Amino acid sequence: MSRVASRTRDSRSPARSVALHLTLIAASIVSVFPVAWLVLTSLKPRQVIETASVGIFEQPTLANYTQVLGQTKFLTWAANSVIVSLATAVLGVLLSATTGYAVSRFRFPGFRSVMWMLLITQMFPVAILIVPIYNLMAGLGLINQFPGLVVAYLTSTVPFCAWMMKGYFDTVPVTIDEAGRVDGLTPFGTFWRLILPLAKPGLAVAAFYSFLTAWAEVAYATAFMTGDERYTLAVGLSQFVGQHKAEWGLLTAASVLIAIPAAAVFLLVQRHLVTGLTAGATKA
Amino acid sequence: MTTDVVGRRRAAPHSGARRFLSRHWYAWAMTAPVVVVTLVLVGYPLLRGVYLSLTDATEANMGRTIGMNVIPSTYEFVGLANYADILTSSTFVSRLTWTVVWTIVCVALHVGIGLGMAMLLNRPMRLRSLYRVLLVLPWAVPAFVSAFIWRYLLNGEFGVVNAMLRAAGFGGISWLDDPLWAKVSVIACNVWLGVPFMMLALLGGLQAIPRELHEAAEVDGATPWQRFRHITLPGLRPVSSTVVLLGTIWTFNQFPVIFLLTKGGPGGATEILVTYAYRQAFEGIRDYSGSAAWGMVILALLVVLAGVYRRALKRQGEAW
């Protein structure tokens, strides 16, 4: 492998090698610049931001950060986001794990209907369900309550998790199931004692993806959360750049505080995410 | 579909029915949680949405409770009037046209750029993993944060893009306030967001193509273009058909980018179907019935897409 690799590297002329690296460097700059500029801007004091200077470091200060953490509800919103996203992820995975296994292994009457249901409900955009769910939640008094928001998120994460886990269970060899059945386990016992422990990475990815979905959701959160004690981060951030005033310093500092941990975790697991999303395809 | 099978089996002798039950009850029990949750959380609201779309419900005539007073609903059944309004309105045509343009342009750029980057990364070179991490970064940032980043970058007064243009001697562009430039802006932001996923997915697909195929073609004197056309593209098809459809659905439903970057403005220029339906229900006088009807129209469009998707899966041998 490495011999082949070194041969191809040698076979590339210097000019082409330079062109390749220049293209990749240019692409990397486009990809990194917005984030880098965000970080740099968050370190500038307000008066510098409002002069629209293109300087990289000007009077660097952490004032924006101390103000975001000390004088806004940022930490409350972050806690709200974590509560809602965790609840969504845990419930989503718990409810959908058995279904993912069943549609991966069994061909039963109703199988096609279940698959159709999973496929169609995952593509339901927010516009279809938000009005009726809003009205129902209003009737139940769940507007501006976390459970209402979690229920709204479950409508999309449950079918999505089931779909994703089907893809993961498909990669677990059926021979393991057969061995379990020969040894006298029930189908559920096979799932619980043999397959589920093997599928932990798949469960983690599905949970993480549900977490991300809830974490970054804007529409339901904006419509359902009416009091600023209950805002999630996605709603709260808009408060910094309203119609009449724009606190770009606070916005950028808050964005950095949200983006850095999210990006760090994300980069660690992204390989698994891609595999999960395209599992159906790569297998076939 | 289901009832067919069940009905046919039910006609079988008694022992057959019992065997049938004992063979399948595990599968049914295991799918039950999702089926029940979906019926309650999606099915019931969906039916209610259909019903609302056939009424004239707005914020004003919706039943509500204020303190101790319960105000009953006074909205009425109006049949298909909302649908007739939508399908005959010029808003529908213009929003649909823009949504289609938006979806096609974004997905084409996602896949085109993503494939280009994947092919550059799919060769041995120095710093490869560094490039990979840098290029994936836009996907790692939550979408709503990215929308705010771009809103700041493109801001007419303080934005760095205009600052650079001015420093280079050009005039600034009012990116988010001019209808055409606003469209360019939302597409640029969404392309920036969406390329990394395509790149990684297609890179996975490229790596699954056996190297021997390329080597054999090279020995036989195939040009790079011929190898791309006859080995790379066919080899990618399983992955690319999936990601194109996923990308289409995601872009069609892309709410945060439009809503947070331009709010659909200026003057509705960047409003896609999904954000339009949302703003009808939750801004100004809340038009619940109109928004519900828009939702159903969107659903109809998506069902067509789902049919296409399923057919693509079927062609790959997923038989259901």
XYZ file of C-alpha atoms in Angstrom, chain A residues 6-271:
266
model
C 4.930 6.612 -2.761
C 5.048 5.649 -6.414
C 2.010 7.782 -7.226
C 3.412 10.652 -5.252
C 6.673 10.493 -7.151
C 4.819 10.243 -10.446
C 3.221 13.650 -9.893
C 5.190 16.464 -11.453
C 6.234 19.342 -9.180
C 3.966 21.786 -11.039
C 0.909 19.618 -10.513
C 1.840 19.092 -6.915
C 1.999 22.845 -6.362
C -1.347 23.318 -8.107
C -2.923 20.634 -5.935
C -1.695 22.201 -2.716
C -2.617 25.715 -3.825
C -6.184 24.601 -4.592
C -6.498 22.877 -1.254
C -5.018 25.847 0.585
C -7.467 28.196 -1.135
C -10.386 25.918 -0.278
C -9.206 25.635 3.311
C -9.041 29.413 3.601
C -12.618 29.762 2.347
C -13.719 27.106 4.769
C -11.862 28.424 7.815
C -12.038 32.168 7.262
C -15.603 32.811 8.527
C -14.923 30.909 11.723
C -11.507 32.475 12.216
C -12.901 35.939 11.640
C -15.652 35.201 14.145
C -13.060 34.386 16.790
C -10.990 37.474 15.971
C -14.024 39.751 16.026
C -15.157 38.433 19.376
C -11.869 39.699 20.830
C -12.368 43.248 19.590
C -14.029 45.959 21.634
C -17.300 47.361 20.374
C -15.951 50.596 18.951
C -13.436 48.707 16.795
C -16.107 46.318 15.473
C -18.227 49.273 14.431
C -15.447 50.859 12.418
C -15.484 47.782 10.150
C -11.710 47.653 10.159
C -9.959 44.728 8.538
C -7.225 44.630 11.168
C -6.580 41.228 12.650
C -5.780 42.178 16.229
C -6.973 45.517 17.496
C -7.051 46.278 21.182
C -7.726 42.618 22.009
C -9.997 42.237 25.014
C -12.160 39.633 26.666
C -14.829 42.226 27.500
C -17.363 40.665 25.141
C -16.978 37.312 26.869
C -17.310 38.648 30.375
C -20.380 40.586 29.310
C -21.994 37.563 27.633
C -21.349 35.326 30.614
C -22.091 37.889 33.317
C -24.742 40.235 32.043
C -26.884 38.198 29.676
C -28.933 35.035 30.081
C -26.436 33.099 27.974
C -25.741 30.478 30.633
C -29.462 29.933 31.252
C -30.029 29.453 27.543
C -27.102 27.050 27.313
C -28.524 25.005 30.181
C -31.953 24.993 28.507
C -30.424 23.788 25.255
C -28.558 21.000 27.035
C -31.689 19.849 28.906
C -33.876 19.793 25.804
C -31.248 18.193 23.566
C -30.307 15.502 26.097
C -33.931 14.581 26.691
C -34.532 14.397 22.947
C -31.466 12.233 22.316
C -32.084 9.783 25.156
C -35.796 9.356 24.453
C -35.194 9.130 20.716
C -32.697 6.306 21.034
C -34.659 4.413 23.690
C -37.844 4.487 21.637
C -36.291 3.606 18.318
C -33.620 0.966 19.072
C -35.919 -2.062 18.992
C -37.597 -0.858 15.824
C -34.282 -0.379 14.069
C -33.431 -3.979 14.933
C -36.819 -5.351 13.889
C -36.759 -3.721 10.451
C -33.160 -4.768 9.985
C -33.752 -8.461 10.766
C -37.386 -9.439 10.322
C -39.594 -9.410 7.274
C -43.060 -9.201 8.760
C -46.498 -8.123 7.567
C -46.500 -4.361 7.838
C -42.765 -4.079 7.168
C -43.225 -1.966 4.060
C -45.661 0.326 5.819
C -43.238 0.847 8.680
C -40.381 1.628 6.301
C -42.539 4.073 4.384
C -43.597 5.719 7.607
C -39.983 6.090 8.758
C -38.885 7.471 5.409
C -41.678 9.989 4.995
C -41.802 11.286 8.548
C -38.089 12.049 8.565
C -38.533 14.403 5.687
C -41.446 16.245 7.262
C -40.318 19.803 7.289
C -41.170 21.985 10.166
C -43.859 23.751 8.117
C -46.189 20.758 8.011
C -46.512 19.947 11.685
C -45.691 23.154 13.478
C -49.157 24.707 13.333
C -51.136 21.691 14.540
C -48.522 20.811 17.175
C -48.504 24.410 18.363
C -52.279 24.378 18.710
C -52.250 21.044 20.523
C -49.510 22.201 22.895
C -51.400 25.419 23.527
C -54.459 23.329 24.408
C -52.372 21.242 26.824
C -50.674 24.279 28.349
C -47.251 23.119 27.144
C -46.242 26.271 25.284
C -43.087 27.715 26.810
C -42.442 24.379 28.567
C -39.521 22.057 27.880
C -41.660 18.889 27.485
C -43.598 20.568 24.675
C -40.412 21.303 22.786
C -38.994 17.812 23.369
C -42.190 16.231 22.050
C -41.984 18.423 18.949
C -38.376 17.294 18.376
C -39.231 13.631 18.880
C -41.492 13.787 15.833
C -38.398 13.975 13.662
C -35.699 12.274 15.758
C -37.571 9.031 16.468
C -38.047 8.007 12.827
C -34.587 9.292 11.995
C -32.917 7.274 14.766
C -34.815 4.142 13.763
C -33.679 4.606 10.176
C -30.084 5.234 11.132
C -29.971 2.263 13.497
C -31.424 -0.025 10.863
C -28.398 0.911 8.785
C -26.108 0.122 11.703
C -27.765 -3.194 12.620
C -27.514 -4.201 8.968
C -23.727 -4.143 9.351
C -23.826 -6.575 12.298
C -23.540 -10.105 10.850
C -26.738 -12.148 11.002
C -24.658 -15.181 12.012
C -24.411 -13.684 15.499
C -28.209 -13.681 15.776
C -28.328 -17.239 14.521
C -25.755 -18.365 17.057
C -27.815 -16.760 19.813
C -31.006 -18.427 18.633
C -29.313 -21.819 18.443
C -28.203 -21.349 22.037
C -31.836 -20.853 23.028
C -32.222 -17.092 23.241
C -35.536 -15.535 22.277
C -35.470 -12.933 19.476
C -35.690 -10.224 22.084
C -32.981 -11.874 24.164
C -30.767 -11.985 21.077
C -31.320 -8.292 20.554
C -30.814 -7.319 24.162
C -27.878 -9.516 25.102
C -25.965 -9.933 21.870
C -26.756 -7.242 19.305
C -27.328 -4.194 21.479
C -23.911 -4.387 23.165
C -22.322 -4.700 19.722
C -24.336 -1.774 18.429
C -23.214 0.700 21.089
C -21.277 2.857 18.607
C -24.355 2.998 16.397
C -26.539 3.996 19.326
C -24.051 6.671 20.296
C -24.027 8.114 16.796
C -27.814 8.148 16.579
C -28.024 9.797 20.002
C -25.395 12.330 19.077
C -27.154 13.176 15.860
C -30.462 13.656 17.677
C -28.675 15.841 20.179
C -27.259 17.978 17.377
C -30.634 18.257 15.667
C -32.303 19.511 18.816
C -29.327 21.714 19.704
C -29.454 23.555 16.385
C -33.211 23.670 15.864
C -34.604 27.145 15.294
C -38.214 27.095 14.118
C -39.981 25.173 16.898
C -37.873 26.819 19.563
C -38.657 30.296 18.242
C -42.380 29.615 18.047
C -42.792 27.637 21.289
C -40.486 29.384 23.752
C -42.058 32.709 24.532
C -40.282 33.799 27.701
C -36.587 34.592 27.675
C -36.025 32.361 30.738
C -36.880 29.402 28.522
C -35.031 30.301 25.329
C -32.638 27.815 23.844
C -29.366 29.115 22.440
C -30.689 29.252 18.880
C -33.463 31.608 19.951
C -31.383 33.510 22.462
C -28.677 34.423 19.962
C -31.218 36.333 17.859
C -31.783 38.594 20.838
C -28.340 40.106 20.371
C -29.095 41.265 16.847
C -32.663 42.459 16.941
C -34.479 44.900 14.718
C -33.194 48.037 16.384
C -29.869 47.282 17.958
C -27.097 44.924 16.983
C -24.605 43.813 19.616
C -22.146 42.176 17.273
C -19.558 41.841 20.030
C -21.929 39.840 22.218
C -23.149 37.818 19.259
C -19.657 36.818 18.166
C -18.493 35.989 21.686
C -21.592 33.868 22.320
C -21.155 32.151 18.947
C -17.578 31.223 19.778
C -18.657 29.826 23.134
C -21.261 27.650 21.365
C -19.195 26.679 18.351
C -15.900 25.630 19.978
C -17.192 22.732 22.131
C -19.649 21.715 19.412
C -16.935 21.667 16.754
C -14.487 19.796 18.983
C -16.924 16.972 19.720
C -18.117 16.958 16.157
C -14.674 16.557 14.632
C -14.078 13.585 16.925
C -17.133 11.674 15.752
C -17.666 12.924 12.201
C -16.296 9.792 10.540
